[in-house]
Coordinates of C-alpha atoms in Angstrom, one line a residue:
Chain A
M1 CA 135.4 60.0 26.8
T2 CA 135.6 57.6 24.3
S3 CA 134.3 57.9 21.0
T4 CA 131.3 55.8 21.6
E5 CA 130.5 58.1 24.8
T6 CA 130.5 61.0 23.3
R7 CA 126.6 62.1 24.4
P8 CA 126.1 65.2 22.7
A9 CA 127.8 64.1 19.4
R10 CA 125.9 61.0 19.4
A11 CA 122.2 63.0 21.1
A12 CA 122.7 65.7 18.0
S13 CA 123.4 62.6 15.5
Q14 CA 120.1 61.1 16.6
S15 CA 118.1 64.3 16.9
T16 CA 115.6 64.1 14.1
Q17 CA 116.4 67.8 13.1
G18 CA 119.6 67.1 12.6
P19 CA 120.4 68.5 9.0
D20 CA 123.7 67.1 8.0
R21 CA 123.7 63.8 8.8
V22 CA 127.7 63.0 8.7
Q23 CA 129.0 61.8 5.8
Q24 CA 131.4 58.4 6.2
S25 CA 133.6 60.3 3.2
V26 CA 133.8 63.3 5.6
L27 CA 135.8 60.9 8.4
P28 CA 138.9 59.9 6.4
N29 CA 139.7 63.5 5.8
V30 CA 138.9 64.4 9.2
A31 CA 141.5 62.2 10.1
E32 CA 144.1 62.8 7.5
R33 CA 144.3 66.7 7.7
N34 CA 144.2 66.7 11.3
K35 CA 146.4 64.1 12.4
G36 CA 149.4 64.5 14.6
S37 CA 149.9 66.5 17.6
M38 CA 148.0 70.0 17.9
Q39 CA 149.9 73.1 18.2
I40 CA 148.0 74.5 21.3
L41 CA 150.3 77.9 21.4
P42 CA 150.7 79.6 18.2
R43 CA 153.9 79.9 16.1
H44 CA 155.6 83.2 17.6
D45 CA 158.0 83.9 15.0
G46 CA 158.4 87.9 15.1
E47 CA 159.3 87.0 19.0
R48 CA 161.1 83.9 18.9
R49 CA 163.8 85.5 16.2
S50 CA 164.4 88.2 18.9
L51 CA 165.3 85.9 21.6
L52 CA 167.1 83.5 19.4
A53 CA 169.2 86.2 18.3
V54 CA 169.7 87.5 22.0
V55 CA 170.5 83.9 23.3
A56 CA 172.9 83.4 20.7
V57 CA 174.8 86.3 21.4
M58 CA 174.9 85.4 25.2
C59 CA 176.1 82.3 24.4
Y60 CA 178.4 83.1 21.9
L61 CA 179.8 85.8 25.0
A62 CA 179.6 83.1 27.3
S63 CA 181.6 80.7 25.2
L64 CA 184.6 83.1 24.8
A65 CA 184.7 83.6 28.2
G66 CA 184.4 80.0 28.6
A67 CA 187.3 79.1 26.4
G68 CA 188.9 82.3 27.9
V69 CA 189.3 80.6 31.3
I70 CA 189.8 77.3 30.0
G71 CA 192.7 78.8 28.2
I72 CA 194.3 80.7 30.7
Q73 CA 194.3 77.5 32.9
A74 CA 196.1 75.3 30.4
A75 CA 198.2 77.8 29.8
T76 CA 199.0 78.5 33.5
E77 CA 199.8 75.2 33.8
R78 CA 202.3 75.0 31.1
W79 CA 203.7 78.2 32.5
T80 CA 203.9 77.0 36.0
T81 CA 205.2 73.4 35.2
G82 CA 208.1 75.3 32.9
L83 CA 208.9 77.4 35.3
T84 CA 208.8 75.1 38.6
S85 CA 211.0 72.3 36.7
T86 CA 213.7 74.7 35.9
V87 CA 215.8 77.2 37.8
T88 CA 218.7 79.4 36.6
V89 CA 221.9 80.1 37.6
K90 CA 223.4 83.4 36.8
L91 CA 227.4 84.0 36.4
K92 CA 229.0 87.8 36.0
P93 CA 230.1 87.9 32.2
Q94 CA 234.4 86.7 32.2
N95 CA 235.9 85.9 28.9
D96 CA 235.4 82.0 29.5
L97 CA 236.2 79.0 27.9
R98 CA 232.7 78.0 26.0
S99 CA 231.8 74.3 26.9
G100 CA 233.7 72.4 23.9
D101 CA 236.9 74.0 24.3
P102 CA 239.9 72.2 25.5
G103 CA 240.3 72.7 29.0
F104 CA 236.7 73.7 29.6
E105 CA 236.5 71.3 32.5
N106 CA 238.7 73.2 34.7
S107 CA 237.6 76.9 33.6
R108 CA 234.7 78.3 36.1
L109 CA 231.9 77.6 34.2
G110 CA 232.9 74.1 33.9
L111 CA 233.5 74.1 37.5
V112 CA 230.1 75.5 38.3
I113 CA 228.4 72.9 36.1
E114 CA 230.3 70.2 37.6
A115 CA 228.8 71.7 41.0
I116 CA 225.2 71.5 39.6
R117 CA 225.5 68.2 38.4
G118 CA 226.8 66.2 42.0
T119 CA 223.4 67.5 43.1
S120 CA 220.9 65.5 44.2
G121 CA 217.4 66.4 42.1
V122 CA 219.7 67.4 39.3
Q123 CA 218.2 66.0 35.8
R124 CA 220.0 68.2 32.9
V125 CA 222.3 71.0 33.1
E126 CA 222.7 73.2 29.8
L127 CA 225.0 75.8 29.4
I128 CA 222.6 78.9 27.5
D129 CA 225.0 79.9 24.1
K130 CA 225.5 83.3 23.9
E131 CA 223.7 84.1 21.1
V132 CA 220.4 83.0 22.4
T133 CA 220.9 84.9 25.6
Q134 CA 221.8 88.0 23.2
Q135 CA 218.2 87.1 21.4
L136 CA 216.2 87.4 25.0
L137 CA 217.2 91.3 24.5
E138 CA 216.3 91.6 21.1
P139 CA 212.2 92.5 22.4
W140 CA 214.3 95.5 24.4
L141 CA 217.0 96.1 22.7
D142 CA 217.8 96.5 18.6
P143 CA 220.2 93.6 18.0
D144 CA 221.8 96.6 15.0
I145 CA 222.8 98.7 18.6
I146 CA 223.4 96.2 20.9
P147 CA 227.2 96.6 21.2
D148 CA 229.8 93.5 21.5
S149 CA 231.2 94.9 24.6
L150 CA 227.9 94.9 26.5
P151 CA 228.4 92.6 29.4
I152 CA 225.6 89.8 29.4
P153 CA 226.0 87.6 32.0
D154 CA 226.6 83.7 31.6
L155 CA 222.9 81.3 32.0
I156 CA 222.9 78.1 33.0
D157 CA 219.7 76.4 32.8
I158 CA 219.2 73.5 35.2
Q159 CA 216.3 71.2 34.9
I160 CA 214.8 69.6 38.0
D161 CA 213.1 66.8 38.8
P162 CA 209.8 68.4 40.1
L163 CA 209.1 65.5 42.2
A164 CA 211.9 65.2 44.2
P165 CA 213.8 68.8 43.7
P166 CA 217.5 69.6 45.3
D167 CA 217.6 71.7 48.1
F168 CA 217.5 75.6 46.4
D169 CA 220.0 76.6 49.5
E170 CA 222.5 73.7 49.2
L171 CA 222.6 73.9 45.5
E172 CA 223.2 77.8 45.6
S173 CA 226.1 77.4 48.3
R174 CA 227.9 74.9 46.5
I175 CA 227.7 77.1 43.3
K176 CA 229.3 79.8 45.3
T177 CA 231.9 78.1 46.5
V178 CA 233.1 78.1 42.8
D179 CA 231.7 81.4 42.4
S180 CA 230.9 83.6 44.7
S181 CA 229.1 86.3 42.0
A182 CA 226.7 83.4 41.1
E183 CA 222.6 83.6 41.8
L184 CA 220.4 81.1 41.9
D185 CA 217.1 81.7 40.5
N186 CA 214.4 79.6 40.8
H187 CA 211.2 81.3 39.1
M188 CA 209.0 81.7 42.3
R189 CA 208.9 85.0 42.4
W190 CA 207.2 84.8 38.6
N191 CA 205.5 81.9 39.2
D192 CA 203.6 83.5 42.6
R193 CA 203.0 86.5 39.5
I194 CA 201.8 84.0 36.9
L195 CA 199.3 82.2 39.4
S196 CA 198.1 85.6 40.9
F197 CA 197.3 86.7 37.2
A198 CA 195.9 84.0 36.2
N199 CA 193.8 83.8 39.5
I200 CA 192.7 86.7 38.6
I201 CA 191.8 86.4 35.0
H202 CA 190.0 83.3 35.7
L203 CA 187.8 85.3 38.8
V204 CA 186.7 87.5 36.1
A205 CA 186.0 85.2 33.3
V206 CA 183.5 83.4 36.2
F207 CA 182.1 86.7 36.9
I208 CA 181.4 87.5 33.1
L209 CA 180.1 83.8 33.1
V210 CA 177.7 84.7 35.9
I211 CA 176.5 87.8 34.8
I212 CA 175.8 87.0 31.5
S213 CA 173.6 83.9 32.7
L214 CA 172.0 85.9 34.9
T215 CA 171.5 88.5 32.5
T216 CA 170.5 85.6 30.2
V217 CA 167.6 84.7 32.8
V218 CA 166.3 87.7 32.8
I219 CA 166.1 88.3 29.3
V220 CA 164.2 85.2 28.9
I221 CA 161.8 86.3 31.8
F222 CA 160.8 89.3 29.9
A223 CA 160.3 87.8 26.5
T224 CA 158.0 84.9 28.7
R225 CA 156.4 87.8 30.1
A226 CA 155.7 89.5 26.9
L227 CA 154.7 86.4 24.9
L228 CA 152.7 85.6 28.2
S229 CA 151.1 88.8 27.8
A230 CA 150.5 88.6 23.5
R231 CA 149.1 84.9 24.1
Q232 CA 147.0 85.7 26.9
E233 CA 143.6 84.9 25.3
V234 CA 145.2 81.2 24.4
V235 CA 146.3 81.0 28.2
E236 CA 142.8 82.0 29.5
V237 CA 141.1 79.5 27.5
M238 CA 142.8 76.7 28.0
H239 CA 143.3 77.5 32.1
L240 CA 139.5 78.1 31.7
I241 CA 138.8 74.6 29.9
G242 CA 140.8 72.4 33.0
A243 CA 144.5 72.4 31.7
H244 CA 146.7 72.3 34.3
D245 CA 149.0 75.2 35.2
A246 CA 152.0 72.8 34.3
A247 CA 149.9 71.7 31.4
I248 CA 150.1 75.4 29.8
A249 CA 153.7 76.1 31.2
S250 CA 155.1 73.2 29.5
E251 CA 153.4 74.2 26.1
F252 CA 155.5 77.2 26.5
Q253 CA 158.9 75.4 27.5
K254 CA 159.2 73.6 24.5
S255 CA 158.9 76.6 22.6
F256 CA 161.7 78.1 24.6
L257 CA 163.4 74.6 24.8
I258 CA 164.1 74.9 21.2
T259 CA 165.0 78.5 20.9
G260 CA 167.6 77.7 23.9
L261 CA 168.7 74.8 22.2
Q262 CA 169.1 76.7 18.3
G263 CA 170.6 80.0 19.9
G264 CA 173.3 77.8 21.9
V265 CA 174.3 76.3 18.9
I266 CA 174.7 79.5 17.0
G267 CA 176.9 81.0 19.5
V268 CA 179.1 78.1 20.4
L269 CA 179.6 78.0 16.8
G270 CA 179.9 82.2 16.2
A271 CA 182.6 81.6 19.2
I272 CA 184.7 78.7 18.0
G273 CA 184.9 80.4 14.8
T274 CA 186.2 83.6 16.8
I275 CA 188.6 81.4 18.8
A276 CA 189.7 79.7 15.2
L277 CA 190.2 83.1 13.5
V278 CA 192.3 84.3 16.3
S279 CA 194.4 81.4 17.1
A280 CA 195.1 82.1 13.1
L281 CA 195.8 85.6 13.4
S282 CA 198.2 84.9 16.7
G283 CA 200.1 82.1 14.1
N284 CA 201.0 85.1 12.0
V285 CA 202.6 87.4 14.5
S286 CA 204.1 84.1 16.5
G287 CA 207.7 85.9 16.2
V288 CA 206.3 88.0 18.4
S289 CA 204.7 85.9 20.9
S290 CA 207.6 83.8 20.9
A291 CA 209.8 86.4 22.0
A292 CA 207.9 87.5 24.4
L293 CA 208.2 86.5 28.0
L294 CA 205.0 84.3 28.4
P295 CA 204.4 81.1 25.8
P296 CA 201.1 81.6 23.7
V297 CA 197.5 80.1 24.7
Q298 CA 197.1 77.7 22.6
L299 CA 193.3 76.0 22.4
D300 CA 192.5 72.7 20.8
A301 CA 189.1 71.0 20.2
L302 CA 189.1 68.5 23.1
A303 CA 190.2 71.3 25.4
L304 CA 187.2 73.3 24.2
A305 CA 185.0 70.3 25.1
P306 CA 183.3 72.1 28.0
I307 CA 182.0 75.0 25.9
Y308 CA 180.3 72.5 23.8
A309 CA 177.8 71.8 26.5
V310 CA 176.8 75.8 26.2
P311 CA 173.7 74.9 24.2
L312 CA 172.0 72.5 26.3
V313 CA 172.7 75.1 29.8
A314 CA 171.4 77.6 27.5
A315 CA 168.1 75.4 26.8
A316 CA 168.5 74.4 30.4
I317 CA 168.3 78.1 31.4
T318 CA 165.7 79.2 28.9
T319 CA 163.0 75.8 29.7
I320 CA 163.5 76.5 33.4
T321 CA 162.7 80.4 33.7
A322 CA 159.8 80.1 31.2
R323 CA 158.0 77.2 33.3
F324 CA 158.5 79.1 36.7
T325 CA 157.9 82.4 35.1
V326 CA 154.9 81.2 33.8
L327 CA 153.8 79.2 36.5
Q328 CA 154.1 82.6 38.5
V329 CA 152.2 84.7 36.2
I330 CA 149.2 82.3 36.0
K331 CA 148.9 81.8 39.8
S332 CA 149.0 85.6 40.4
T333 CA 146.6 86.5 37.6
M334 CA 144.0 83.4 37.3
Y335 CA 141.9 81.9 40.0
Chain B
M1 CA 125.2 70.3 42.0
I2 CA 125.5 74.1 42.7
K3 CA 125.4 75.7 45.5
F4 CA 125.9 79.4 46.6
D5 CA 125.5 81.3 49.9
N6 CA 125.3 84.6 50.2
V7 CA 127.9 85.5 46.9
G8 CA 128.9 88.3 47.2
V9 CA 131.6 89.9 43.8
R10 CA 133.0 93.3 44.2
Y11 CA 136.0 94.1 41.4
G12 CA 138.5 96.3 43.4
V13 CA 137.2 98.7 46.1
G14 CA 134.0 99.8 43.8
E15 CA 130.6 98.7 44.8
E16 CA 129.1 94.9 44.6
I17 CA 128.3 93.8 41.2
L18 CA 126.8 90.8 43.0
S19 CA 125.5 90.8 46.4
D20 CA 123.9 87.8 49.0
V21 CA 123.4 85.9 45.8
S22 CA 122.1 82.6 46.9
F23 CA 120.7 79.2 45.1
Y24 CA 120.6 75.8 44.2
L25 CA 120.6 74.1 41.4
D26 CA 119.9 70.2 41.1
P27 CA 121.6 67.8 39.1
G28 CA 120.1 67.9 35.1
T29 CA 117.6 70.9 35.8
F30 CA 117.8 73.8 32.7
H31 CA 117.6 77.3 34.1
F32 CA 117.5 80.7 31.6
L33 CA 119.5 83.5 33.8
T34 CA 118.2 86.8 32.6
G35 CA 118.5 90.3 33.5
P36 CA 119.1 93.9 32.2
S37 CA 122.3 94.2 30.9
G38 CA 124.9 95.4 33.6
A39 CA 122.8 93.2 36.0
G40 CA 125.8 90.8 36.9
K41 CA 125.0 88.0 34.1
T42 CA 128.4 87.5 33.2
S43 CA 129.8 87.9 36.8
L44 CA 127.8 85.3 38.2
L45 CA 128.6 82.7 34.6
K46 CA 132.5 83.8 36.0
L47 CA 131.9 82.6 39.2
M48 CA 130.1 79.1 37.9
Y49 CA 132.8 78.4 35.8
L50 CA 135.7 79.2 38.2
G51 CA 136.9 81.8 36.4
H52 CA 136.4 85.0 39.1
R53 CA 136.7 84.3 42.8
P54 CA 133.8 85.5 45.1
S55 CA 134.4 88.3 47.1
R56 CA 132.8 86.8 49.6
G57 CA 130.4 83.5 50.4
M58 CA 130.3 79.8 50.4
I59 CA 130.1 78.2 46.2
S60 CA 130.0 74.5 46.7
L61 CA 130.3 72.6 43.0
F62 CA 129.6 69.1 42.4
G63 CA 129.5 68.4 46.3
H64 CA 133.1 70.7 46.8
D65 CA 133.1 73.7 49.0
L66 CA 135.4 75.4 46.4
S67 CA 137.1 77.3 49.3
N68 CA 138.7 73.5 50.3
L69 CA 139.8 73.0 47.1
T70 CA 143.6 73.3 46.2
R71 CA 144.5 75.0 42.9
N72 CA 145.8 71.6 41.4
E73 CA 142.2 70.1 42.0
L74 CA 140.0 72.9 40.2
P75 CA 141.1 71.8 36.8
E76 CA 139.4 68.6 37.6
I77 CA 136.1 70.5 38.3
R78 CA 136.5 72.8 35.6
R79 CA 136.6 70.2 33.1
R80 CA 133.2 69.1 34.4
I81 CA 131.8 72.5 32.7
G82 CA 131.2 73.5 29.5
V83 CA 131.0 77.0 28.4
V84 CA 130.0 79.0 25.9
F85 CA 131.5 82.4 26.1
Q86 CA 129.6 85.9 25.0
D87 CA 132.7 86.9 22.6
F88 CA 133.2 83.0 21.8
R89 CA 137.0 83.2 22.8
L90 CA 138.1 80.9 20.2
L91 CA 141.5 80.8 19.0
D92 CA 142.6 82.2 15.9
H93 CA 145.6 79.9 15.0
L94 CA 143.6 76.2 15.1
T95 CA 140.9 75.4 13.1
A96 CA 137.4 74.7 13.8
F97 CA 137.9 71.4 14.4
E98 CA 141.0 71.4 16.7
N99 CA 139.2 74.5 18.7
V100 CA 136.1 72.0 19.5
A101 CA 138.7 68.9 20.1
L102 CA 140.7 71.3 22.7
P103 CA 139.2 70.3 25.7
L104 CA 139.1 66.6 24.8
R105 CA 143.1 67.3 23.9
I106 CA 143.7 69.1 27.5
A107 CA 141.9 66.3 29.0
G108 CA 144.6 64.2 27.5
H109 CA 142.8 61.8 25.0
D110 CA 144.3 61.2 21.8
H111 CA 143.2 62.3 18.6
G112 CA 141.8 59.3 17.4
E113 CA 139.4 59.0 20.2
Y114 CA 137.6 62.0 19.4
E115 CA 138.1 62.7 15.7
S116 CA 134.9 61.3 14.5
D117 CA 132.8 62.4 17.3
V118 CA 134.8 66.0 17.0
A119 CA 133.4 66.0 13.3
E120 CA 130.3 64.6 13.6
L121 CA 129.2 67.5 16.4
L122 CA 130.7 70.0 14.1
T123 CA 128.4 68.7 11.0
W124 CA 125.6 68.6 12.9
V125 CA 125.8 72.1 13.9
G126 CA 125.7 73.2 10.4
L127 CA 129.7 73.4 10.2
G128 CA 130.3 70.1 8.0
D129 CA 132.1 71.5 5.4
R130 CA 134.2 74.4 7.7
L131 CA 135.8 71.8 9.9
H132 CA 139.4 73.1 9.0
A133 CA 138.4 76.6 8.8
K134 CA 140.0 79.1 11.0
P135 CA 138.0 81.4 13.1
S136 CA 139.0 84.7 10.9
T137 CA 136.9 83.1 7.9
L138 CA 134.3 82.1 9.9
S139 CA 131.1 84.3 10.1
G140 CA 129.7 85.4 13.7
G141 CA 127.1 82.9 13.6
E142 CA 130.0 80.0 12.8
K143 CA 131.9 80.8 15.2
Q144 CA 129.2 81.0 17.9
R145 CA 128.2 77.2 16.8
V146 CA 131.7 76.2 17.3
A147 CA 131.9 78.3 20.4
I148 CA 129.0 75.7 21.6
A149 CA 130.4 72.3 20.2
R150 CA 133.7 73.2 22.0
A151 CA 131.5 73.6 25.3
V152 CA 129.4 70.5 24.8
I153 CA 131.9 68.3 23.5
G154 CA 133.6 67.2 26.9
K155 CA 129.9 65.9 27.8
P156 CA 129.8 68.5 30.9
D157 CA 128.0 68.2 34.1
L158 CA 127.3 71.7 33.9
L159 CA 126.8 73.4 30.8
L160 CA 126.9 77.6 30.8
A161 CA 126.0 79.7 27.8
D162 CA 126.4 83.8 27.8
E163 CA 124.2 84.6 25.1
P164 CA 124.1 81.5 22.9
T165 CA 122.1 82.4 20.4
G166 CA 122.9 86.4 20.0
N167 CA 124.1 86.1 16.6
V168 CA 122.8 83.2 14.8
D169 CA 119.7 83.5 13.0
P170 CA 116.5 81.5 14.5
E171 CA 116.4 78.2 12.7
I172 CA 120.2 77.9 13.6
G173 CA 119.3 79.6 17.0
T174 CA 116.3 77.0 17.6
R175 CA 118.5 74.1 16.7
I176 CA 121.0 75.1 19.0
M177 CA 118.6 75.8 21.8
R178 CA 116.9 72.0 21.1
L179 CA 121.0 70.5 21.3
F180 CA 121.1 72.1 24.8
L181 CA 117.6 70.3 25.4
E182 CA 118.9 66.9 24.8
L183 CA 122.3 67.5 26.1
N184 CA 120.0 68.6 29.7
R185 CA 117.7 65.4 29.2
M186 CA 121.0 63.2 29.5
G187 CA 121.6 64.6 32.7
T188 CA 123.7 67.9 32.1
C189 CA 122.4 70.6 34.5
V190 CA 122.3 74.1 31.6
V191 CA 122.4 77.4 32.6
I192 CA 121.8 80.1 29.8
A193 CA 122.3 83.6 29.8
T194 CA 119.4 85.3 27.5
H195 CA 118.0 88.3 26.5
D196 CA 115.5 86.6 24.0
T197 CA 112.1 86.4 25.2
Q198 CA 111.4 84.2 22.5
H199 CA 113.6 81.5 23.6
L200 CA 112.4 82.2 27.0
K201 CA 108.6 81.6 26.0
R202 CA 109.2 78.6 23.5
F203 CA 111.4 76.8 25.9
P204 CA 110.0 77.4 29.2
R205 CA 112.1 77.0 32.5
Q206 CA 113.0 78.4 35.7
R207 CA 114.3 81.7 35.4
L208 CA 117.7 82.9 37.6
S209 CA 116.7 86.6 37.1
L210 CA 119.5 89.4 38.3
D211 CA 118.5 92.8 38.8
R212 CA 121.3 95.4 40.2
G213 CA 123.4 92.3 41.5
R214 CA 120.7 90.8 43.0
L215 CA 119.6 87.7 41.9
S216 CA 115.7 85.8 42.3
V217 CA 114.7 82.7 41.4
L218 CA 111.3 82.9 39.0
P219 CA 108.8 80.3 37.8
P220 CA 108.9 79.7 33.8
L221 CA 107.3 82.9 31.5
E222 CA 103.9 82.5 30.8
V223 CA 103.1 81.8 27.3
V224 CA 99.9 83.1 26.0
Q225 CA 97.6 81.4 23.7
S226 CA 98.2 83.3 20.1
E227 CA 102.1 82.8 21.0
R228 CA 101.7 78.8 21.5
E229 CA 100.5 79.0 18.0
S230 CA 103.3 80.5 17.0
F231 CA 105.5 77.9 18.2
S232 CA 103.2 74.8 17.2
D233 CA 106.2 73.3 15.9
E234 CA 108.0 72.8 18.8
A235 CA 107.3 70.2 21.8
E236 CA 108.8 72.2 24.4
V237 CA 105.9 74.0 25.5
P238 CA 103.6 72.7 27.9
Q239 CA 99.6 72.7 27.0

């Protein structure tokens, strides 16, 4: 209907009984004060604040769980890369000459190193200093009580080509021809354990993410139903004057979309703050972490990029859930 | 226009509120719906504005058998019906202007298309100075006039009104009835549920009378000479 076709208004204004003829001065005022989009659904700040808080908390937890997954994945990659690109040779301690001593080349350690260097796939060979080896024991044994007489094995660190690694059996037999007590550790035992551990952590984090998402969906369903119940009058009137179900649903959707986005942003910012705090605190105890067997978990802004999508996911969850809930409730309660 | 064929309504497992209701209303006709309280007037109106599904029987509106329409097709039918609810059903967070504009907004019209019509209609029903008032600040009579304006703004093919003059003074009531008559002259089929015998006499039209859920179609209420004289200012009473 256009303004020139509105029958009742024209009929009314043409009636001889119409007492209040339209004054031209009224219309610009009407246009001014009613311009813009009419908010059909009333504001619901109380309910919205509660839902916003819940969505923010859920997004915070989801972001932390996501950061955990990302961190574990990154760390596992670094750890396994480090483990698979090096092997270690352990030798029973003797009063050997050390690297740099005259005649070292013809000593037991010198011959073992020479045998290793001659193997294809080996990129670098390094004899670990006794002091460094001793430092490895410090987390378990107080350095003040480690006696000088404690036999500490000699360790040789071998950097291998990960793309063309040496034949470990051949390498070990070559070493054993020099020193039958030598042992070759290719770290596969540790590698497998770390991978298993990382997989478990990964699964747990994914499970937590799924639980958080489902919980958010359930909360949004309850919130939508509560809002529908509180706004039943509006919904009924819209329905009875010819609004399509989808049009009613989209009025609710708008509100839930904004709430999801806002809650998501708040949650992610909170999670990033927490991660920064944890990183700062872990930096203060770096002495402990560097001495531990596993290197510290590090997260940078780029690695956390997937977490920045959490507000979008939250908005999608709240919007879609609200839409389907509204449609389902309207269909089941209204003709 | 409207055809009811052996329609029955029952809420839950109770007795039928409406039983075997059958009638046919031509386009452009004017009818009063009368009957004592609890007779089923509001239930009948609910069926007519598609607020409730009949328990049995067939209803046809604007040539469409409602039982054959999909859910998605019903809103288009509802947009051809204007309803004045007994309890007004105005949206409290919207102004009088916005309440009246709501059907047009829902039908997809832009603000610029309807702003002058809405203002004009509200002014005509005596609310020109209350365009921006919220319903909570309006009197019962003012709310009723807003509800009426909302019902007629969309130029409905069918206007249903449940006690539309119940809360207004006689002068406003008469003015509202004239608006309905004007609409009717322009082709809208009007059905007004009322207890007001003054209106039944002043504007004599065919009556749909409900009694304990059963409907009978009655001729216009007869007006005696003395009453005719008291309505001398009205042109609606046949001489």
